[in-house]
Coordinates of C-alpha atoms and ligand atoms in Angstrom, one line a residue:
M280 CA -16.8 19.6 32.9
F281 CA -17.6 22.6 34.7
C282 CA -19.6 25.4 33.2
Y283 CA -21.6 28.2 35.0
Q284 CA -21.8 30.7 32.2
C285 CA -25.6 31.0 31.8
Q286 CA -28.6 31.8 33.9
E287 CA -29.9 28.1 33.7
T288 CA -26.7 26.5 35.2
A289 CA -27.5 23.6 37.2
R290 CA -28.6 24.4 40.9
N291 CA -27.4 28.0 40.1
T292 CA -23.9 26.6 40.9
G293 CA -22.6 25.0 37.8
C294 CA -23.2 22.2 35.3
T295 CA -20.8 19.2 35.9
I296 CA -22.1 16.2 34.2
Q297 CA -23.9 17.8 31.3
G298 CA -25.4 21.1 30.5
V299 CA -28.8 22.0 31.3
C300 CA -28.6 23.3 27.7
G301 CA -27.9 19.9 26.3
K302 CA -24.1 20.4 26.0
T303 CA -22.3 17.1 26.6
A304 CA -19.3 17.1 28.8
T305 CA -17.1 16.4 25.7
T306 CA -18.5 19.4 24.0
A307 CA -18.0 21.5 27.1
I308 CA -14.3 20.7 27.7
M309 CA -13.5 21.3 24.0
Q310 CA -15.2 24.6 24.4
D311 CA -12.9 25.2 27.3
L312 CA -9.8 24.4 25.3
L313 CA -11.0 26.6 22.3
I314 CA -11.2 29.4 24.7
Y315 CA -7.8 28.6 26.1
V316 CA -6.1 28.5 22.9
T317 CA -7.9 31.6 21.6
K318 CA -6.6 33.3 24.9
G319 CA -3.0 32.2 23.9
L320 CA -3.5 33.5 20.4
S321 CA -4.8 36.8 21.8
A322 CA -1.5 37.0 23.9
V323 CA 0.5 36.8 20.9
T324 CA -1.4 39.4 18.7
T325 CA -1.5 41.8 21.7
Q326 CA 2.4 41.4 22.0
L327 CA 2.8 41.9 18.2
R328 CA 0.6 45.1 18.3
K329 CA 2.8 46.2 21.1
E330 CA 5.7 45.6 18.8
G331 CA 4.2 47.8 16.3
K332 CA 3.1 44.9 14.0
N333 CA -0.4 44.7 12.1
V334 CA -2.6 41.9 12.7
D335 CA -4.6 40.6 9.8
Q336 CA -8.4 41.2 9.8
E337 CA -8.9 37.3 9.4
V338 CA -7.2 36.8 12.8
N339 CA -9.5 39.2 14.5
H340 CA -12.4 37.3 12.7
L341 CA -11.0 34.0 14.0
V342 CA -11.0 35.2 17.6
T343 CA -14.6 36.7 17.3
V344 CA -16.0 33.5 15.7
N345 CA -14.1 31.3 18.2
L346 CA -15.8 33.3 21.2
F347 CA -19.0 33.2 19.5
T348 CA -18.8 29.3 19.0
T349 CA -18.7 28.9 22.7
I350 CA -21.8 31.1 23.7
T351 CA -24.6 29.2 25.2
N352 CA -26.7 27.3 22.7
A353 CA -24.5 28.4 19.7
N354 CA -22.6 25.2 18.9
F355 CA -23.1 21.4 19.8
D356 CA -20.7 20.1 17.1
D357 CA -17.4 18.7 18.5
E358 CA -15.8 18.3 15.3
V359 CA -16.3 21.9 14.4
I360 CA -14.8 22.8 17.7
K361 CA -12.1 20.7 17.3
G362 CA -11.4 22.1 13.7
R363 CA -11.4 25.5 15.2
I364 CA -8.8 24.6 17.9
K365 CA -6.5 23.2 15.3
K366 CA -6.8 26.2 13.2
T367 CA -6.2 28.6 16.0
L368 CA -3.0 26.6 17.1
E369 CA -1.7 26.9 13.6
V370 CA -2.4 30.6 13.3
K371 CA -0.9 31.1 16.8
K372 CA 2.2 29.2 16.0
A373 CA 2.9 31.2 12.9
L374 CA 2.3 34.5 14.7
Y375 CA 4.3 33.5 17.8
A376 CA 7.4 33.1 15.6
Q377 CA 7.0 36.8 14.7
V378 CA 7.1 37.9 18.3
E379 CA 10.5 39.7 19.2
D380 CA 10.0 39.6 23.0
K381 CA 8.9 36.2 23.8
D382 CA 9.6 36.5 27.6
A383 CA 6.7 39.1 27.7
L384 CA 4.3 36.4 26.9
V385 CA 2.2 34.0 29.0
K386 CA 2.6 30.3 28.8
A387 CA -0.5 29.6 26.6
A388 CA 1.0 32.0 23.8
G389 CA 3.9 29.4 22.8
E390 CA 2.2 26.2 23.8
E391 CA 1.9 23.5 21.3
I392 CA -1.2 21.0 22.1
T393 CA -1.4 17.6 20.7
D394 CA -3.7 15.8 23.0
Y395 CA -6.7 17.9 23.1
D396 CA -8.6 15.7 25.5
A397 CA -5.8 15.8 28.2
R398 CA -5.3 19.4 28.0
A399 CA -8.9 20.5 27.7
K400 CA -9.5 18.8 31.3
E401 CA -6.8 21.1 32.6
V402 CA -7.7 24.6 31.3
G403 CA -11.5 25.0 32.3
V404 CA -13.0 27.6 34.7
L405 CA -11.7 25.8 37.8
A406 CA -8.1 26.0 36.6
T407 CA -8.1 29.5 38.4
E408 CA -8.2 28.7 42.1
N409 CA -8.9 32.0 43.7
E410 CA -12.6 32.4 43.6
D411 CA -12.7 36.2 43.1
I412 CA -10.1 36.1 40.5
R413 CA -11.9 33.2 38.8
S414 CA -15.3 35.2 38.9
L415 CA -13.7 38.2 37.4
R416 CA -11.9 36.4 34.7
E417 CA -15.1 34.7 33.8
L418 CA -17.2 37.9 34.0
I419 CA -14.7 39.4 31.5
T420 CA -14.6 36.4 29.2
Y421 CA -18.3 36.2 29.2
G422 CA -18.8 39.8 28.3
L423 CA -16.1 39.4 25.5
K424 CA -18.0 36.6 24.1
G425 CA -21.1 38.7 24.0
L426 CA -19.1 41.6 22.4
A427 CA -17.5 39.0 19.9
A428 CA -20.9 38.1 18.7
Y429 CA -22.0 41.5 18.2
S430 CA -18.8 42.2 16.4
K431 CA -19.4 39.2 14.1
H432 CA -22.6 40.4 13.1
A433 CA -21.0 43.8 12.0
N434 CA -18.2 42.0 10.3
A435 CA -20.8 40.0 8.2
L436 CA -21.9 43.4 7.1
L437 CA -18.3 44.4 6.3
K438 CA -17.8 46.7 9.2
D439 CA -14.8 46.2 11.5
N440 CA -13.6 48.2 14.5
E441 CA -9.9 47.4 14.9
E442 CA -10.0 49.1 18.2
V443 CA -12.6 46.8 19.6
D444 CA -10.8 43.7 18.1
A445 CA -7.5 44.9 19.7
F446 CA -9.2 45.2 23.1
I447 CA -11.0 41.9 22.9
Q448 CA -7.6 40.3 22.5
E449 CA -5.8 42.3 25.0
A450 CA -8.5 41.6 27.6
L451 CA -8.6 37.8 26.8
A452 CA -4.7 37.8 27.2
K453 CA -4.9 39.5 30.5
T454 CA -7.4 36.8 32.0
L455 CA -4.5 34.4 31.7
D456 CA -2.0 36.9 33.4
D457 CA -1.5 35.9 37.1
S458 CA 0.0 39.2 38.0
L459 CA -3.2 41.0 37.8
T460 CA -5.0 41.8 41.0
V461 CA -8.8 41.9 41.8
D462 CA -8.8 45.7 41.5
D463 CA -7.0 45.4 38.0
L464 CA -9.6 43.0 37.0
V465 CA -12.5 45.1 38.2
A466 CA -11.1 48.0 36.1
L467 CA -10.8 45.7 33.2
T468 CA -14.4 44.6 33.8
L469 CA -15.6 48.2 33.3
E470 CA -13.3 48.8 30.4
T471 CA -15.1 45.8 28.8
G472 CA -18.3 47.7 29.2
K473 CA -16.8 50.7 27.4
Y474 CA -15.8 48.6 24.4
G475 CA -19.4 46.9 24.9
V476 CA -20.8 50.4 24.0
D477 CA -18.5 50.7 21.0
G478 CA -19.3 47.2 19.7
M479 CA -23.1 47.8 20.0
A480 CA -22.6 51.2 18.2
L481 CA -20.7 49.4 15.4
L482 CA -23.4 46.9 14.8
D483 CA -26.0 49.7 15.1
E484 CA -24.3 51.5 12.3
A485 CA -23.7 48.4 10.3
N486 CA -27.5 47.3 10.4
T487 CA -28.9 50.7 10.0
S488 CA -26.6 51.8 7.1
A489 CA -27.3 48.4 5.2
Y490 CA -31.1 48.2 6.1
G491 CA -32.3 51.7 7.2
H492 CA -33.5 52.7 10.6
P493 CA -36.2 50.5 12.3
E494 CA -39.6 52.2 12.2
I495 CA -42.9 51.5 13.8
T496 CA -44.2 48.2 12.3
E497 CA -47.0 45.8 12.7
V498 CA -45.7 42.2 12.3
D499 CA -48.1 39.4 11.4
I500 CA -47.9 36.3 13.8
G501 CA -50.3 34.1 11.7
V502 CA -49.4 31.9 8.8
R503 CA -49.8 31.9 4.9
K504 CA -50.5 29.1 2.7
N505 CA -47.2 28.5 1.0
P506 CA -44.4 26.4 2.2
G507 CA -42.1 28.4 4.6
I508 CA -38.5 28.7 5.9
L509 CA -38.1 29.8 9.5
V510 CA -35.0 32.0 10.2
S511 CA -34.0 32.3 13.8
G512 CA -30.9 33.7 15.7
H513 CA -29.6 37.4 15.2
D514 CA -27.9 37.7 11.8
L515 CA -29.6 40.2 9.5
K516 CA -27.1 39.4 6.5
D517 CA -28.0 35.8 6.5
L518 CA -31.8 36.8 6.3
E519 CA -30.9 39.1 3.3
M520 CA -29.4 36.5 1.4
L521 CA -32.1 34.0 2.1
L522 CA -34.8 36.6 1.1
E523 CA -33.0 37.3 -2.1
Q524 CA -32.7 33.7 -2.9
T525 CA -36.2 32.7 -2.2
K526 CA -37.8 35.5 -4.2
G527 CA -40.3 34.2 -6.7
T528 CA -39.9 30.6 -5.6
G529 CA -43.1 30.2 -3.8
V530 CA -41.5 29.8 -0.5
D531 CA -42.4 32.3 2.2
V532 CA -39.8 33.2 5.0
Y533 CA -40.8 33.7 8.7
T534 CA -38.8 35.0 11.7
H535 CA -38.5 33.2 14.9
S536 CA -37.4 34.6 18.3
E537 CA -34.8 37.3 18.0
M538 CA -35.2 37.6 14.2
L539 CA -38.3 39.2 14.8
P540 CA -36.9 42.8 14.8
A541 CA -35.8 42.4 11.2
H542 CA -39.4 43.1 10.2
Y543 CA -38.7 46.7 11.5
Y544 CA -36.2 47.5 9.0
P545 CA -37.4 49.4 5.8
F546 CA -35.1 47.3 3.6
F547 CA -36.7 44.0 4.3
K548 CA -40.3 45.3 3.7
K549 CA -39.8 45.0 -0.1
Y550 CA -39.8 41.4 0.0
D551 CA -43.4 40.0 -0.7
N552 CA -42.6 36.5 0.6
F553 CA -41.4 38.0 4.0
A554 CA -44.5 36.6 5.7
G555 CA -44.3 37.5 9.5
N556 CA -43.1 36.2 12.8
Y557 CA -43.9 32.4 13.8
G558 CA -43.7 31.5 17.5
N559 CA -42.1 32.9 20.5
A560 CA -38.6 32.9 22.2
W561 CA -36.0 30.4 21.6
W562 CA -36.9 27.9 24.3
K563 CA -40.1 27.0 22.8
Q564 CA -38.5 26.0 19.6
T565 CA -38.8 22.3 20.0
E566 CA -42.6 22.5 19.8
E567 CA -42.7 25.4 17.2
F568 CA -40.1 23.9 14.9
E569 CA -42.1 20.8 15.0
S570 CA -45.5 22.5 13.7
F571 CA -43.7 24.8 11.4
N572 CA -43.2 22.0 9.0
G573 CA -40.5 23.6 6.8
P574 CA -36.9 23.9 7.1
I575 CA -35.3 26.2 10.0
L576 CA -32.1 28.2 9.5
M577 CA -30.3 28.9 12.9
T578 CA -28.0 31.9 12.2
T579 CA -26.7 32.0 15.9
N580 CA -27.8 31.0 19.2
C581 CA -30.2 30.0 20.8
V582 CA -30.3 26.4 19.4
V583 CA -31.9 23.6 21.4
P584 CA -30.5 20.3 20.5
P585 CA -33.4 19.2 18.0
R586 CA -35.8 16.4 18.2
A587 CA -35.4 13.6 15.7
S588 CA -38.8 14.6 14.3
Y589 CA -37.4 17.8 12.7
K590 CA -33.6 17.3 12.8
D591 CA -33.3 16.9 9.0
R592 CA -35.2 20.3 8.6
L593 CA -32.8 22.1 11.0
W594 CA -29.9 24.0 9.3
T595 CA -27.2 26.1 10.7
T596 CA -24.8 28.8 9.6
G597 CA -22.0 31.0 11.0
A598 CA -21.2 30.1 14.5
A599 CA -24.1 28.0 15.0
G600 CA -23.7 24.2 14.7
V601 CA -25.4 20.9 15.7
A602 CA -23.8 17.6 14.9
G603 CA -25.8 15.7 12.2
C604 CA -27.5 18.9 10.9
K605 CA -26.6 20.5 7.7
H606 CA -24.3 23.7 7.8
I607 CA -24.1 26.3 5.2
D608 CA -21.4 28.9 5.1
A609 CA -19.2 31.4 3.0
P610 CA -16.5 33.9 3.9
Y611 CA -17.6 37.4 4.9
G612 CA -18.4 39.3 1.8
E613 CA -19.6 36.3 -0.3
T614 CA -22.9 34.8 -0.9
K615 CA -24.1 31.7 1.0
D616 CA -25.9 29.3 -1.2
F617 CA -29.1 28.3 0.5
S618 CA -30.5 26.5 -2.6
A619 CA -30.5 23.0 -0.8
L620 CA -32.6 24.5 2.1
I621 CA -35.0 26.3 -0.5
E622 CA -35.4 23.0 -2.4
Q623 CA -36.3 21.2 0.8
A624 CA -38.8 23.9 1.8
K625 CA -40.7 23.3 -1.6
S626 CA -41.4 19.8 -0.5
C627 CA -42.7 20.8 2.9
E628 CA -46.3 21.5 3.9
A629 CA -47.1 25.2 4.8
P630 CA -46.8 26.0 8.6
Q631 CA -49.5 25.1 10.9
E632 CA -51.1 27.9 12.4
I633 CA -50.4 28.5 16.2
E634 CA -51.5 32.1 16.7
T635 CA -53.1 34.9 14.9
G636 CA -53.0 38.7 15.0
K637 CA -50.0 41.3 15.0
I638 CA -47.4 42.7 17.3
V639 CA -45.9 46.0 17.0
G640 CA -42.3 47.1 17.3
G641 CA -39.6 49.2 15.7
F642 CA -38.9 51.7 18.5
A643 CA -35.2 52.0 18.1
H644 CA -33.4 55.3 18.7
N645 CA -34.2 56.9 15.4
Q646 CA -38.0 56.3 15.6
V647 CA -38.3 57.2 19.3
F648 CA -36.2 60.5 18.7
A649 CA -38.8 61.1 15.9
L650 CA -41.4 61.0 18.5
A651 CA -39.5 62.7 21.1
D652 CA -42.0 65.7 21.5
Q653 CA -44.8 63.4 22.1
V654 CA -42.9 61.4 24.5
V655 CA -41.7 64.4 26.5
E656 CA -45.0 66.0 26.6
A657 CA -46.3 62.8 28.0
V658 CA -43.8 62.7 30.7
K659 CA -44.4 66.5 31.5
S660 CA -48.1 66.1 31.6
G661 CA -47.7 63.1 34.0
A662 CA -49.5 60.9 31.4
I663 CA -46.2 58.8 31.6
R664 CA -44.9 58.4 35.1
K665 CA -42.2 56.1 34.5
F666 CA -40.3 53.9 32.0
I667 CA -39.3 50.4 32.9
V668 CA -36.4 48.8 31.0
M669 CA -37.3 45.2 30.8
A670 CA -34.7 44.2 28.1
G671 CA -32.6 41.0 27.9
C672 CA -33.4 37.4 27.5
D673 CA -36.1 34.8 27.9
G674 CA -35.8 31.4 29.3
R675 CA -37.1 28.1 30.3
Q676 CA -37.5 28.5 34.0
K677 CA -40.9 28.9 35.5
S678 CA -39.5 31.7 37.8
R679 CA -39.4 33.9 34.6
N680 CA -43.3 34.1 34.7
Y681 CA -42.4 36.9 37.2
Y682 CA -41.8 39.0 34.1
T683 CA -45.4 38.4 32.7
E684 CA -46.8 39.1 36.0
F685 CA -44.7 42.2 36.6
A686 CA -45.6 43.6 33.0
S687 CA -49.3 42.9 33.4
K688 CA -49.5 44.6 36.9
L689 CA -47.7 47.7 36.0
P690 CA -49.8 50.7 36.4
H691 CA -51.2 52.2 33.2
D692 CA -49.1 55.2 33.3
T693 CA -46.0 53.3 32.9
V694 CA -44.3 52.2 29.6
I695 CA -42.0 49.2 29.1
L696 CA -38.8 49.7 27.1
T697 CA -37.5 46.2 25.7
A698 CA -35.1 44.7 23.4
G699 CA -33.9 41.1 23.1
C700 CA -35.9 38.0 23.4
A701 CA -37.2 38.9 27.0
K702 CA -40.2 40.8 25.1
Y703 CA -42.0 37.4 24.6
K704 CA -42.9 37.3 28.3
Y705 CA -45.1 40.3 27.6
N706 CA -45.4 41.4 24.0
K707 CA -48.7 39.7 23.4
L708 CA -50.5 40.9 26.5
N709 CA -52.1 43.9 24.7
L710 CA -51.0 46.4 27.3
G711 CA -52.5 49.3 25.4
D712 CA -51.1 52.8 24.7
I713 CA -50.7 56.2 26.4
N714 CA -51.9 59.1 24.1
G715 CA -50.9 56.7 21.0
I716 CA -47.5 55.7 22.5
P717 CA -47.7 51.9 23.0
R718 CA -46.9 50.7 26.6
V719 CA -44.4 48.1 25.1
L720 CA -41.8 49.8 23.0
D721 CA -39.6 47.2 21.4
A722 CA -36.3 48.6 20.0
G723 CA -35.2 45.3 18.5
Q724 CA -32.7 42.6 19.3
C725 CA -30.6 42.3 22.6
N726 CA -27.9 44.2 21.0
D727 CA -30.4 47.1 20.3
S728 CA -30.4 47.6 24.1
Y729 CA -27.7 50.2 22.8
S730 CA -30.9 52.0 21.5
L731 CA -32.4 52.1 24.9
A732 CA -29.2 53.6 26.3
L733 CA -29.2 56.2 23.6
I734 CA -32.9 57.1 24.3
A735 CA -31.9 57.3 28.1
L736 CA -29.1 59.7 27.2
K737 CA -31.3 61.9 24.8
L738 CA -34.0 62.4 27.4
K739 CA -31.2 63.2 30.1
E740 CA -30.3 66.1 27.6
I741 CA -34.0 66.9 26.9
F742 CA -34.8 67.4 30.7
N743 CA -31.3 69.1 31.2
L744 CA -30.2 66.6 34.0
D745 CA -26.7 65.8 35.1
D746 CA -27.2 62.2 36.0
V747 CA -28.9 59.5 33.8
N748 CA -30.1 58.2 37.1
D749 CA -32.2 61.0 37.8
L750 CA -34.6 60.2 34.8
P751 CA -37.9 58.4 35.6
I752 CA -36.5 55.1 34.2
A753 CA -36.1 52.0 36.4
Y754 CA -34.3 48.7 35.1
N755 CA -35.7 45.3 35.5
I756 CA -33.5 43.2 33.2
A757 CA -33.8 39.6 32.5
W758 CA -30.6 37.6 31.5
Y759 CA -29.9 34.2 30.2
E760 CA -26.5 34.1 28.2
Q761 CA -23.3 36.0 27.6
K762 CA -24.7 38.7 25.4
A763 CA -26.7 39.9 28.3
V764 CA -23.4 40.2 30.1
I765 CA -21.9 42.7 27.8
V766 CA -25.3 44.7 27.6
L767 CA -25.1 44.7 31.5
L768 CA -21.6 45.9 31.4
A769 CA -22.3 48.5 28.9
L770 CA -25.1 50.0 30.9
L771 CA -22.8 50.1 34.1
Y772 CA -20.1 51.8 31.9
L773 CA -22.6 54.3 31.1
G774 CA -23.3 55.1 34.6
V775 CA -26.7 53.2 35.0
K776 CA -27.3 52.3 38.6
N777 CA -29.7 50.2 40.5
I778 CA -30.2 47.6 37.8
H779 CA -32.4 44.7 38.9
L780 CA -31.3 41.5 37.3
G781 CA -33.1 38.2 37.4
P782 CA -34.5 35.7 37.5
T783 CA -31.2 34.8 39.5
L784 CA -27.9 36.7 39.8
P785 CA -25.1 34.9 37.9
A786 CA -23.6 32.0 39.5
F787 CA -20.2 33.1 38.4
L788 CA -20.3 36.1 40.7
S789 CA -18.5 35.1 43.8
P790 CA -19.8 36.8 47.1
N791 CA -17.0 39.4 46.9
V792 CA -17.4 40.4 43.3
A793 CA -21.2 40.5 43.8
N794 CA -20.6 43.0 46.6
V795 CA -18.6 45.2 44.4
L796 CA -21.5 45.2 41.9
V797 CA -23.9 45.9 44.7
E798 CA -21.9 48.6 46.4
Q799 CA -20.7 50.4 43.5
F800 CA -23.7 50.3 41.2
G801 CA -26.6 49.0 43.4
I802 CA -27.1 46.0 41.4
A803 CA -30.0 43.9 42.8
G804 CA -31.9 40.7 42.2
I805 CA -35.6 40.4 41.9
G806 CA -38.1 39.6 44.7
D807 CA -41.8 39.4 44.9
V808 CA -43.8 41.0 42.1
D809 CA -45.9 43.2 44.2
D810 CA -42.9 44.3 46.2
D811 CA -40.7 45.1 43.2
L812 CA -43.5 47.0 41.7
K813 CA -43.5 49.3 44.7
L814 CA -39.8 49.7 44.7
L815 CA -39.4 50.2 41.0
V816 CA -42.5 52.2 40.2
E817 CA -43.1 54.2 43.3
A818 CA -39.5 55.0 44.1
Ligands
FS2_40 FE1 -32.4 35.5 23.4 FE2 -30.8 33.7 23.0 FE3 -30.4 37.8 21.9 FE4 -29.8 35.8 23.8 S1 -32.4 34.3 21.6 S2 -31.2 34.5 24.9 O1 -29.2 34.7 22.3 O2 -28.9 37.1 22.5 O3 -31.6 37.2 23.6
SF4_41 FE1 -24.8 24.6 32.0 FE2 -25.5 27.1 30.8 FE3 -23.0 25.9 30.7 FE4 -25.1 25.0 29.2 S1 -24.2 27.1 28.9 S2 -23.3 24.0 30.5 S3 -26.8 25.2 30.8 S4 -23.9 26.9 32.5

């Protein structure tokens, strides 16, 4: 196996024996094959569109779920992955027959595969020999994985954007096209960022039209006395179905990690049993799932392969999967039946309290625009000197304590704008407020980085600036998995420069590709906290 798609990749070069994430070599190569056949299918659908034929929505959904399945910490179930490969090959074969100009297609489009193991070993990342082409192909593929995840959440709320799906497939097909040069692929990388913005806008529209606009909310981080179900991952539709089905059962529902922002939506406030947030970012789950005592529903990544002590309480849905854990699913638009999970909860003890108190969030674009006068006044008077965007992901590595230290040492006239699970590094530090504006403004999940971009664009308009980079905003972003890649590409597309990215730069950037990002966009890594504070705050 060879995988270097996430920030925790071994020695910051690549996982080769097994994943630091817990992915086995068998799972890794099956995921490579799933990506390969999905690219082949995408070549077919792209050609069909060129020939003026329609591609069914189910095919678009197959592509996005396939990509999502291979995101870091999403799926550890080989049988599920093999089943997806089989299904994809079948759909591809049927559609291939409809293509008129078969000569226009890459080999993968017409390829039939029977020996999965043998072929899987040949189609991984290292199959591309030129390291710059490989780097760009992977950068694009990872961005598309993130985009597919966001699309999938919108699709669950019955919102689709055919242009985004067509782009995902066209770009996937292009990563198999040997005629494309480094320059072509750099251009395709930026185009991926454009569709990243569209995909996040689609999800924002899907979430806010279903659940209302996030608003300032205090979220309890303690526990109640009833048995509970813990929901993690990013899928709000799953949460809605679970809350509906637990009404009046005496079972409380708590959020974990990236599900925390669900509390900010007006719609979910009507559920009396929606108790609060339990625990921290994804990587602390092995301890926190144990002490939670009740069932846990993983709606997406980030899953850590479970300890035996709570494995029978871990359930998955959607793209998430763990061999040996129960999985509940239903087609988009249909209700998932969580009754077995709820029954299990009733027989469990209430969660063990690990923290008490409250955290505040809900600062997505609509809420911040409502506070615009206050914010603008604070900037004009000098009460707020600078905003620091510290969105992104959290992770296990000790080097990420940098972000806690950075946040705690920020001068008192600065405000952190955040989204994603990166916030757990500083959202319980009680950093205070500036004239009533909290110093940590949490917009929501990683996809709500879109809100941060809208806020920046709004401030640019209010302050009548030509360039978003002239705003008093600095970017110190933490990344871990591939959704952070699409967020990064989206910010680059919007013209944001000088983003600091850490705790390490992606291993999949070859020196030449990293140079392009440095020269064209001023991308930089992180350094010493005190030096970076000077660089980001004083500059
Ligand atoms: Fe965090 Fe994991 Fe959100 Fe990432 S919970 S690193 O999936 O997408 O952020
Ligand atoms: Fe390694 Fe990350 Fe790939 Fe897992 S996802 S195998 S940790 S690079």
